[in-house]
Coordinates of C-alpha atoms and ligand atoms in Angstrom, one line a residue:
X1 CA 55.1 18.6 0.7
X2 CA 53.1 17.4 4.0
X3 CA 51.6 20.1 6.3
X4 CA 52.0 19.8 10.0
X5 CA 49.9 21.6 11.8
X6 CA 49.9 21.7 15.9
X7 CA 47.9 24.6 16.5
X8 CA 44.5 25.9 15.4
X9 CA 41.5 28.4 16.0
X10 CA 38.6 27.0 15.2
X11 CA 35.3 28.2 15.7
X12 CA 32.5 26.1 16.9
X13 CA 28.8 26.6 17.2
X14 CA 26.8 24.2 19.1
X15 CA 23.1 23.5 17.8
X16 CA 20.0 25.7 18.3
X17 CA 17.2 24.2 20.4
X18 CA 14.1 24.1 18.7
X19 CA 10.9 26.3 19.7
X20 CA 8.3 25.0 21.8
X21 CA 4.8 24.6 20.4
X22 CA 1.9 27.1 21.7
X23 CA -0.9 25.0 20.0
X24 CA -4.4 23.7 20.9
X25 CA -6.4 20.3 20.8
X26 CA -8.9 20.6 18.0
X27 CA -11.3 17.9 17.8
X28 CA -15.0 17.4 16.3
X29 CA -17.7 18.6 19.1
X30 CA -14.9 19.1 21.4
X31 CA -14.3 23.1 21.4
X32 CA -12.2 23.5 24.1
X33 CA -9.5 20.7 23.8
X34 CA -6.8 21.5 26.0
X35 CA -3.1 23.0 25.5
X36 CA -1.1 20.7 22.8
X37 CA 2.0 22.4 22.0
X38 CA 5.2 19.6 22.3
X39 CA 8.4 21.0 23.1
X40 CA 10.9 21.6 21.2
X41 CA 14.4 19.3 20.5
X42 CA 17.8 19.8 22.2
X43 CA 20.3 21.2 20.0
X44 CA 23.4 18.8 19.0
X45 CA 26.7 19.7 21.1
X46 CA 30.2 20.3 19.5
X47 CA 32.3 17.3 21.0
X48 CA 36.0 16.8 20.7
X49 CA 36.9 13.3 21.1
X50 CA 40.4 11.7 20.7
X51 CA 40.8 9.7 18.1
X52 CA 44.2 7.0 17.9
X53 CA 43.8 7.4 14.1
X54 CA 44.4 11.8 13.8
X55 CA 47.7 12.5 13.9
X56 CA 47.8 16.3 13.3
X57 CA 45.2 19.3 13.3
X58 CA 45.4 19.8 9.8
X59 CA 41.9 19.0 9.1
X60 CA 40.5 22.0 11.3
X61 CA 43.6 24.2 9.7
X62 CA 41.5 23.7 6.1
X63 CA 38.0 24.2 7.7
X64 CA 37.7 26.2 11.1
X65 CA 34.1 26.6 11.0
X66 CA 32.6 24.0 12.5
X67 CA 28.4 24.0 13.7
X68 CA 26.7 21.0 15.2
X69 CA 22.9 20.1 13.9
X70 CA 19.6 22.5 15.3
X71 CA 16.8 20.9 17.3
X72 CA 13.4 20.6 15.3
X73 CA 10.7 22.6 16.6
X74 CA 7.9 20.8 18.4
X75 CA 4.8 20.2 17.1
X76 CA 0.7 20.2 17.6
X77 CA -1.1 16.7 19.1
X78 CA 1.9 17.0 21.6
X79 CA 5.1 16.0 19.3
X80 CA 8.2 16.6 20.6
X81 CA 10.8 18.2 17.8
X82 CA 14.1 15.8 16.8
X83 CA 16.9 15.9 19.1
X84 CA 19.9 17.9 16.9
X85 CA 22.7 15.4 16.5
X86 CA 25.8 16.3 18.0
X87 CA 29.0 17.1 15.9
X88 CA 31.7 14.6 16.9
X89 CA 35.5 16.1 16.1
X90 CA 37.9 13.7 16.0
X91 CA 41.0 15.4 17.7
X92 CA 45.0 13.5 18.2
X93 CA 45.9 12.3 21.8
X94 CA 47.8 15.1 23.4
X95 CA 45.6 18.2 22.2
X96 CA 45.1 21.1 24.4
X97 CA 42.0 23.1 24.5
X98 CA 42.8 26.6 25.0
X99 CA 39.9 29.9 24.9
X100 CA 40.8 32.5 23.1
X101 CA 42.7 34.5 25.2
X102 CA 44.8 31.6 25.9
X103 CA 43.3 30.0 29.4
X104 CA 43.8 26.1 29.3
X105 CA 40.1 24.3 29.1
X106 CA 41.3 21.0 28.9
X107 CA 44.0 18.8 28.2
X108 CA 42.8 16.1 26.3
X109 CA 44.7 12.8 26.9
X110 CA 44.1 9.1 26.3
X111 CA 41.9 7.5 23.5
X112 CA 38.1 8.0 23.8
X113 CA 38.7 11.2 26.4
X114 CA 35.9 13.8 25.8
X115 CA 35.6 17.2 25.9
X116 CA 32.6 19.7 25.0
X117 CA 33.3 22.3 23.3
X118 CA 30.0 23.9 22.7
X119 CA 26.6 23.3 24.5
X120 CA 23.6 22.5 22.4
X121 CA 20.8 24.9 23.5
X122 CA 17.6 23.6 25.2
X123 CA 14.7 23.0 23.5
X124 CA 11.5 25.2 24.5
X125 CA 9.1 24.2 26.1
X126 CA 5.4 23.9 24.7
X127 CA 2.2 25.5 25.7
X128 CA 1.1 21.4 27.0
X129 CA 4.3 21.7 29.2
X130 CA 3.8 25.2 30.8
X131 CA 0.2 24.4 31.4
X132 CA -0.6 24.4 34.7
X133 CA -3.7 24.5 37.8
X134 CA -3.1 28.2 37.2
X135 CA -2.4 28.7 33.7
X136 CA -4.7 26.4 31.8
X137 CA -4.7 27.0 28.5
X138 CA -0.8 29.2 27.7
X139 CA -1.3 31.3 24.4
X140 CA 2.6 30.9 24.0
X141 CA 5.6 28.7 24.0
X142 CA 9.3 28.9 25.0
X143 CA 11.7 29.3 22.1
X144 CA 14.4 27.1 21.8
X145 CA 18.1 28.4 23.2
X146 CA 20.9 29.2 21.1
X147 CA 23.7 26.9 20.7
X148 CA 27.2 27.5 22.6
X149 CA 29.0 29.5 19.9
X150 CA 33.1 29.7 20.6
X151 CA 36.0 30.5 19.6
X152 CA 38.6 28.3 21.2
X153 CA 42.2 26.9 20.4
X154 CA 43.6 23.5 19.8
X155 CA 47.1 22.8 20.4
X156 CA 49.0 19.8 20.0
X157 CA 51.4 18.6 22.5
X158 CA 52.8 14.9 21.4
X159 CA 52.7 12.5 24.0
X160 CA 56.0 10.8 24.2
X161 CA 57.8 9.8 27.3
X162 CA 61.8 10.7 25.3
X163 CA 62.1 13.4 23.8
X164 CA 65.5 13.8 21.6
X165 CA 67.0 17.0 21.4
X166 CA 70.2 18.3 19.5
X167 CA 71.9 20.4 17.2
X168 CA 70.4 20.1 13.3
X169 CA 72.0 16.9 11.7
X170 CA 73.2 15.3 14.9
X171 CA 71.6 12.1 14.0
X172 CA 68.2 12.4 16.0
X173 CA 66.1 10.9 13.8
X174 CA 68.8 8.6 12.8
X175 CA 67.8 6.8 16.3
X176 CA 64.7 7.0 16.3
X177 CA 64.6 5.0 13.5
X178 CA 66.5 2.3 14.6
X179 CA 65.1 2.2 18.1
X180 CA 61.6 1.9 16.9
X181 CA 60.2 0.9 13.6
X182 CA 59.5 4.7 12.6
X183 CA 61.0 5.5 9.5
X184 CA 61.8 9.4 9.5
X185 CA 62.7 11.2 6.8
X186 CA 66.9 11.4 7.6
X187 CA 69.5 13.4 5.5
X188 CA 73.0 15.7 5.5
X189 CA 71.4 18.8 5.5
X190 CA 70.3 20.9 8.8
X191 CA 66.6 21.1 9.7
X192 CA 65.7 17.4 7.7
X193 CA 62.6 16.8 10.5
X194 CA 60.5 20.3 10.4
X195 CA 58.0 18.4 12.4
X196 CA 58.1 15.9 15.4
X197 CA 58.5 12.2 14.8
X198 CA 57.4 9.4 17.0
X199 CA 58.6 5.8 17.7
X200 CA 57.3 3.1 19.8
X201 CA 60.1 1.4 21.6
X202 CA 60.5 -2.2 23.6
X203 CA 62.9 -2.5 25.9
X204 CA 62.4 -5.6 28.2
X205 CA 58.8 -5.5 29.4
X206 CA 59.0 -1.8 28.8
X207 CA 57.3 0.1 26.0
X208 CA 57.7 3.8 25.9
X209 CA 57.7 6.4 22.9
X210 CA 60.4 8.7 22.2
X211 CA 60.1 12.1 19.9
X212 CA 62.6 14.0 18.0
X213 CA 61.8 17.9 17.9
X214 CA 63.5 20.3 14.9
X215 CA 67.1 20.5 15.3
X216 CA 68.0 23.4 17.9
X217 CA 70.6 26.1 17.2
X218 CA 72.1 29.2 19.3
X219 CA 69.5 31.6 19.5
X220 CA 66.6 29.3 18.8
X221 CA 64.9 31.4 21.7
X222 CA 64.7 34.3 19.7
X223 CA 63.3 32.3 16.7
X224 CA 66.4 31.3 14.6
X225 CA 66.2 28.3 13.0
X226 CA 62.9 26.6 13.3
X227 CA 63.1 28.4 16.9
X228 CA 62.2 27.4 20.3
X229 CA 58.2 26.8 18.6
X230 CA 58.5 22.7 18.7
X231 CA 59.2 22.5 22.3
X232 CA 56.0 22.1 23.2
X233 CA 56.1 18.6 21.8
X234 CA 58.4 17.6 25.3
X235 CA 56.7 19.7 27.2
X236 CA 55.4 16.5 28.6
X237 CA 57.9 14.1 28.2
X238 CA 59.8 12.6 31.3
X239 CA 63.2 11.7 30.1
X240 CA 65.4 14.1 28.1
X241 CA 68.4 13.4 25.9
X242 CA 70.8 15.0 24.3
X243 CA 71.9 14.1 21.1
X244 CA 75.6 15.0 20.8
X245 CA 77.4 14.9 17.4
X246 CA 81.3 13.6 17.9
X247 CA 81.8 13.6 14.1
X248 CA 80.9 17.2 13.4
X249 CA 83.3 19.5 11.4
X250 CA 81.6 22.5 11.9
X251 CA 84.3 25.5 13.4
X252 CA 83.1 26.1 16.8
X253 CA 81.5 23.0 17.4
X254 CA 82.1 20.0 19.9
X255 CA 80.1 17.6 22.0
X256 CA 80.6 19.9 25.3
X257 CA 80.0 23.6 23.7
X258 CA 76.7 21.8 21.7
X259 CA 75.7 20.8 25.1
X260 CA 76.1 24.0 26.9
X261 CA 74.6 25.7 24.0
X262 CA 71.0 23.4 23.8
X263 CA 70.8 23.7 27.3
X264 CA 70.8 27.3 27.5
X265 CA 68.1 27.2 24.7
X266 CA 66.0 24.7 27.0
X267 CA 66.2 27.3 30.0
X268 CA 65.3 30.4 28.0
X269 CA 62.2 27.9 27.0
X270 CA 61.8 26.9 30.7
X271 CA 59.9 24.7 32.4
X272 CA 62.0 21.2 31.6
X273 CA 64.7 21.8 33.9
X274 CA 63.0 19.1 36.4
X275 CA 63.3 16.2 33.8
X276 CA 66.1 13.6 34.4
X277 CA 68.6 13.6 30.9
X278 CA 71.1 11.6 30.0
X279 CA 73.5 12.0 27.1
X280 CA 74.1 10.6 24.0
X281 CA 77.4 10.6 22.2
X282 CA 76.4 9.5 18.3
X283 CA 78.5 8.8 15.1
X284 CA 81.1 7.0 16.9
X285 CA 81.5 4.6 14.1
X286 CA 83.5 7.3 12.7
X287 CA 87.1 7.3 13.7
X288 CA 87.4 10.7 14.9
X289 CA 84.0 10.9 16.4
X290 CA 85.0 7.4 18.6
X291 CA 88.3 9.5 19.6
X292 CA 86.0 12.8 20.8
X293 CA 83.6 10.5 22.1
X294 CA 86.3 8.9 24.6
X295 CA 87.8 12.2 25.3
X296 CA 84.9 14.3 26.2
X297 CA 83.2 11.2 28.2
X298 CA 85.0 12.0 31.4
X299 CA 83.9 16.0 31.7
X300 CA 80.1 14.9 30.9
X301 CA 80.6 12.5 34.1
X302 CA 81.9 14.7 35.7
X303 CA 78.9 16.9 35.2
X304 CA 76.9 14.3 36.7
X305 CA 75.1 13.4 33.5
X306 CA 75.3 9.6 32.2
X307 CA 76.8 9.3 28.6
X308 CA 76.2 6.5 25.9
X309 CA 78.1 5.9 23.4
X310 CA 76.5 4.8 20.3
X311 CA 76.0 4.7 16.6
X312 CA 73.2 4.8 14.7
X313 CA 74.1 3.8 11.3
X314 CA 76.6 0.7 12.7
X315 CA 74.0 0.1 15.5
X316 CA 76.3 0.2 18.5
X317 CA 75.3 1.1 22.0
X318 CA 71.8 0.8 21.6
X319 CA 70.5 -2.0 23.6
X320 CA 72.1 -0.4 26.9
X321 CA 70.9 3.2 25.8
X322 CA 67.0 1.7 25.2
X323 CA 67.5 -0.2 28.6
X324 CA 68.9 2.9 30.2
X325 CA 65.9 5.0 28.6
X326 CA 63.4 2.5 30.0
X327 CA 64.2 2.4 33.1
X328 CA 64.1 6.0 33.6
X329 CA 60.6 6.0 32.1
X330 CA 59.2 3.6 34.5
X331 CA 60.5 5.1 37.7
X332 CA 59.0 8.4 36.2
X333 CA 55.3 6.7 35.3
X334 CA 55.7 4.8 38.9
X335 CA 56.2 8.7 40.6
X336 CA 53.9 10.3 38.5
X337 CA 50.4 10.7 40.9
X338 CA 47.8 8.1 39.9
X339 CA 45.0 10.7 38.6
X340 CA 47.5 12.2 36.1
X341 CA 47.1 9.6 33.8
X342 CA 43.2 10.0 33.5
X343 CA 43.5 14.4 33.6
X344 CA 40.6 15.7 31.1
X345 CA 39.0 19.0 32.1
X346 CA 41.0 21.7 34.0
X347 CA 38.3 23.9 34.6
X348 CA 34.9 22.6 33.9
X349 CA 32.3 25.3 32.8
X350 CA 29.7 25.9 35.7
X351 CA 26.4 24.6 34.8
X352 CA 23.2 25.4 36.6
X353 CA 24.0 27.6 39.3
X354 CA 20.9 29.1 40.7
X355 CA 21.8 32.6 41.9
X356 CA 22.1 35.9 40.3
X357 CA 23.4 38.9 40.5
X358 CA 22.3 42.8 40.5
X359 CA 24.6 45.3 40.3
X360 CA 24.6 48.9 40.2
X361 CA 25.8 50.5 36.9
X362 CA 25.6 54.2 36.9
X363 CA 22.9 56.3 37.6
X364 CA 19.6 54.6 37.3
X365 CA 20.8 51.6 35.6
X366 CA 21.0 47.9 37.0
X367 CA 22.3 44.9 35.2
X368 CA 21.2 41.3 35.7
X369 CA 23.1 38.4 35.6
X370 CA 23.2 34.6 36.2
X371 CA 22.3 31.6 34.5
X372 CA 18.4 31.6 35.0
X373 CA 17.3 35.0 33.9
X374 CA 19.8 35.2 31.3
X375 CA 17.9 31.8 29.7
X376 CA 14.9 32.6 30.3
X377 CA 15.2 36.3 28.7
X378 CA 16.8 34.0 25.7
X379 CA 13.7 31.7 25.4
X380 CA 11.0 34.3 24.8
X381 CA 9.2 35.8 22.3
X382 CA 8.9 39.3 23.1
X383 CA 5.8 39.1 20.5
X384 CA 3.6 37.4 22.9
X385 CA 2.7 39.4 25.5
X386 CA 1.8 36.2 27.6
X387 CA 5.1 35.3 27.1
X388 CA 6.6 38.6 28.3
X389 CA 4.2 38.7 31.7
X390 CA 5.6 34.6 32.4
X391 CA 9.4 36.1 32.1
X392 CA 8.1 39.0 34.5
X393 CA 6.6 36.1 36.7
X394 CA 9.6 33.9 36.5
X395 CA 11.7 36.9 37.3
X396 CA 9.7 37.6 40.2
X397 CA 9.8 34.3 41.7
X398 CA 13.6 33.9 41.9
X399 CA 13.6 37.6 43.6
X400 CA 15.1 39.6 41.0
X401 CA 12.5 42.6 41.8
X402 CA 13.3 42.3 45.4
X403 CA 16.8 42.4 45.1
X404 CA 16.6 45.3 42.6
X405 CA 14.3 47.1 45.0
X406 CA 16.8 46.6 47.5
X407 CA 19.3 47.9 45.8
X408 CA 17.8 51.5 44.8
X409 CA 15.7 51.0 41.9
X410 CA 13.0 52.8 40.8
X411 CA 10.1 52.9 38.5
X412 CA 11.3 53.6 35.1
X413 CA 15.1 52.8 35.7
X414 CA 17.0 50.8 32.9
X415 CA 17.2 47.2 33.8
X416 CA 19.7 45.0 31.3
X417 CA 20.0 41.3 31.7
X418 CA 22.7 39.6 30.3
X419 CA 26.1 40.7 29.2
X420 CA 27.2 43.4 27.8
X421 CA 26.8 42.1 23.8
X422 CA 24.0 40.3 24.5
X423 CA 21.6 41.8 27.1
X424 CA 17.7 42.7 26.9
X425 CA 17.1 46.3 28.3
X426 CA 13.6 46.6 30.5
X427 CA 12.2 49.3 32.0
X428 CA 12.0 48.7 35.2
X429 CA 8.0 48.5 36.4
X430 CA 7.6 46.8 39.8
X431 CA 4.3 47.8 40.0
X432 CA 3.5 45.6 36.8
X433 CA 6.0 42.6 37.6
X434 CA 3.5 40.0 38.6
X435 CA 3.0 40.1 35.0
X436 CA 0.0 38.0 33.0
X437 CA -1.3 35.8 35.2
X438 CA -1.8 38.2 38.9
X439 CA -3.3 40.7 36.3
X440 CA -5.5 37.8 34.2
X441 CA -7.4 37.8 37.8
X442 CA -9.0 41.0 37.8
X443 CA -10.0 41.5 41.5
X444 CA -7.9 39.3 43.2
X445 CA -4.7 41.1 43.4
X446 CA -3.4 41.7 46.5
X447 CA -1.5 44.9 45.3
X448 CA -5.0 46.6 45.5
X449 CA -5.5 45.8 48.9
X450 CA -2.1 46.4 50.2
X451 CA 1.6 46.7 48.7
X452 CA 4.2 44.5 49.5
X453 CA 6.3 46.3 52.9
X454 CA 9.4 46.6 50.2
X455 CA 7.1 48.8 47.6
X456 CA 5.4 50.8 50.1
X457 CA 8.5 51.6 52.1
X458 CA 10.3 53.1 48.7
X459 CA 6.7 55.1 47.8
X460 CA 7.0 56.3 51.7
X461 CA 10.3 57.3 50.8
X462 CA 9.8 59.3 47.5
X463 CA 6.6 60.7 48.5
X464 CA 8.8 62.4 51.5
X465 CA 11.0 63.4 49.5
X466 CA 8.7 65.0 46.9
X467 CA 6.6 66.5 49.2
X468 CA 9.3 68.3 51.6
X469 CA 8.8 65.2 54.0
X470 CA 5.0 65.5 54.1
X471 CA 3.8 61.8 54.7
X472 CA 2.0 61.1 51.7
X473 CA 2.3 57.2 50.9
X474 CA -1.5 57.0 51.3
X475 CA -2.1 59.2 48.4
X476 CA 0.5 57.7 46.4
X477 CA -1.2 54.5 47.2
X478 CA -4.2 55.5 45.9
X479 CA -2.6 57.1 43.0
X480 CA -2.0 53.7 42.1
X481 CA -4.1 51.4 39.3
X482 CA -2.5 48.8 37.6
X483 CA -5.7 48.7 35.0
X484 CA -6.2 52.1 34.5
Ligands
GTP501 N1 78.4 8.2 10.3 C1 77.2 8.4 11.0 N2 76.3 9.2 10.4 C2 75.2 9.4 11.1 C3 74.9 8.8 12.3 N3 73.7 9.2 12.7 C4 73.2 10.0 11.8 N4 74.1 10.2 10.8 C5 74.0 11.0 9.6 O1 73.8 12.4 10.0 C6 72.9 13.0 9.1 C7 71.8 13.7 9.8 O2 71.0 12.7 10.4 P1 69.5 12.9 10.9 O3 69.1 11.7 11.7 O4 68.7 13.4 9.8 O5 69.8 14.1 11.9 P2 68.8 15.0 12.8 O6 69.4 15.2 14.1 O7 67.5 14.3 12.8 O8 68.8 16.3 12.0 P3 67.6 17.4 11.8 O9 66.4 16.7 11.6 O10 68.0 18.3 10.7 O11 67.6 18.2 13.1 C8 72.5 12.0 8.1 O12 73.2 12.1 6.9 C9 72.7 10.7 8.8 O13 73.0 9.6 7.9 C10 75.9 7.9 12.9 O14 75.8 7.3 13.9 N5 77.0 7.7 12.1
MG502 MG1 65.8 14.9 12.0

């Protein structure tokens, strides 16, 4: 039995970056050789790429889990660690790249078109690469960021500019298969074609595809049968046809109540009522179908829909309805806008915004976000108190202190940046955030001659209110000894 599968969860992880290097230059007679640390290698990103020769998901359906390769960590004598290589998932033309709670992330059409589905993390930085006028010799290195991890969907929506739709057994694949050179599976009983087929067909200078979806019955929409589920496969067709059985001797049944009946199935579906159809009257090598064909011709015109009579096992009809079909295709590819045809990502993640956010949660609680200080909480090692007092410095720099200040925090409040699954907690110490390297010059910080206005203002402010509104900053000031 063959598998089709159109839609998958698969879960992808991006690769690590490697750790930078804190290491120094050791040499005969030379003591003091300088930082030497490389930095560590990017981490290989999960890539989905369409591929002409994947026809179905079924691959990711058997293995979900898919991770792309780590960065090496760097080295001593300043080597740089091995980029990861990235993972390269060969996807069919026409997937959709959903997250998981269903938002589109892009719709993947046209060989080669790319998508990234996970981000491999940066490498860290070594101690050579963080030295600086300042910092001469760093006793620490960045660590390498995690990879992207996601969870995201893949859906297949077949590309085909006709899409065929009818009752079960009403000869749908029987056309395709002799309008193109596919050769579906065809046979008497309902529900042959569980899965959409494909054919290539020249009309003129014209080459378009046309698809077959499972045969439609009344109440599809509320799953009987194979159910409404393979619609998505015309979801981006242009032209729709009905495929009309004249020979059927089925109670109930005729070319005009089978009509009515799939098009009420297509609006509980939605969305296709904007696609031009035309109608196809088939077995009309059959006495009795020719008869019904000729009798129901006239109401279907005079519904405004254009009818073809054909057969497809005598072959009759069929150059007219493949010229018909073309044309419709064309004018529909000449209407479509220009930048259609190249659409990739929908919404592109944001990369490297430089702001932040603070906001107040709760009583004495803050939470940072943004793109910077959630990395750089990610790349250190909370071992190395060097490395902590750079984060603090880095932190500082970008105003993350000030804008906390401003916003009503105070000594000893909980400070979280990140999210809420992966954040790093602080207590908050302003006094202490110019971290390592103001407090590696023992003298020469200006907090002991004078606290920045934002500082003292908030000590003015407590000491008030401590104090029944007794000016006390200067004490408090002098209270104050960051080396105590
Ligand atoms: N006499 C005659 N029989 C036909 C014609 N077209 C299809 N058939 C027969 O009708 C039956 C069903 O044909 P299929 O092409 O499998 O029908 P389908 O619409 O794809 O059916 P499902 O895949 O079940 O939805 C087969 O036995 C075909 O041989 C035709 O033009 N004339
Ligand atoms: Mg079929």
């Amino acid at each position: 039995m063959t598998t089709f599968v159109d839609r998958v969860e698969i879960h992808v992880v991006a690769g690590n970056g490697g750790h930078g290097c804190a290491s120094v230059h050791r040499e005969k007679y030379k003591p003091l050789g300088g930082p030497d640390g490389g930095d560590g290698g990017r981490g290989g990103d999960v890539v989905l790429v369409v591929d002409q020769d994947v026809t179905t998901l079924l691959e990711y359906h058997h293995r979900p889990h898919r991770k792309a390769t780590n960065g090496k960590p760097g080295g001593g004598s300043h080597r740089t660690g091995a980029t990861g290589e990235d993972l390269v998932l060969p996807v069919p033309d026409g997937t959709v790249v959903l997250d998981a709670d269903g938002q589109p992330l892009a719709d993947l059409v046209g060989v080669g078109t790319r998508y990234v589905a996970g981000q491999g993390g940066r490498g860290g930085l070594g101690n050579e690469a963080l030295a600086s006028p300042r910092r001469k010799a760093p006793g620490f290195a960045l660590l390498g960021e995690p990879g992207e991890e996601r969870n995201i969907v893949l859906e297949l929506k077949t590309v085909a500019d006709v899409a065929l739709v009818g009752f079960p057994s009403a000869g749908k694949s029987s056309l395709i298969s002799v309008l193109s050179a596919a050769k579906p599976k065809i046979a008497d009983y309902p529900f042959t074609t569980l899965v959409p087929n494909l054919g290539v067909v020249t009309a003129g200078s014209t080459v378009y595809t046309v698809a077959d979806v499972p045969g439609l019955i009344p109440g599809a929409s509320e799953g009987k049968g194979l159910g409404l589920e393979f619609l998505r496969h015309v979801e981006r067709c242009s032209v729709l046809v009905h495929v009309l059985d004249c020979a059927t001797l089925e109670p109930g049944r005729d070319p005009l109540t089978d009509l009515d009946v799939i098009e009420e199935e297509l609006a509980m579906y939605g969305g296709l009522g904007d696609r031009p159809r035309l109608v196809v009257l088939n077995k009309t090598d059959i006495p009795e179908g020719q008869d019904l064909a000729e009798i129901v011709r006239p109401d279907l015109e005079a519904r405004g829909l254009r009818v073809f009579e054909v057969s497809a096992v005598s072959r009759q009809g069929l150059r007219e309805l493949s010229f018909a079909l073309g044309g419709l295709v064309t004018e529909a590819r000449e209407a479509r806008p220009k930048e259609e045809s190249t659409r990739i990502v929908i919404r592109p993640k944001a990369v490297n915004d430089a702001g932040f956010t603070v906001t107040a949660e709760g009583e004495g609680f803050f939470r940072v976000r943004g793109e910077k200080p959630e990395r750089w909480v990610r790349q250190t090692d909370f071992a190395n108190a060097e490395a902590v007092g750079y984060l603090a410095d880095r932190l500082n720099r970008l105003g993350v202190e000030n804008e906390l200040i401003k916003q009503g925090a105070r000594e000893g409040d909980g400070v979280a940046i990140g999210g809420d699954d992966d954040a790093v907690v602080f207590d908050f110490e302003p006094a202490m955030v110019g971290g390592a390297e103001m407090l590696g010059r023992r003298g020469e910080d200006h907090r002991m001659e004078e606290p920045r206005p934002a500082v003292q203002r908030r000590r003015e402010r407590d000491a008030r209110r401590r104090d029944g509104g007794q000016d006390s900053a200067q004490q408090e000031f002098e209270k104050f000894d960051p080396f105590e």
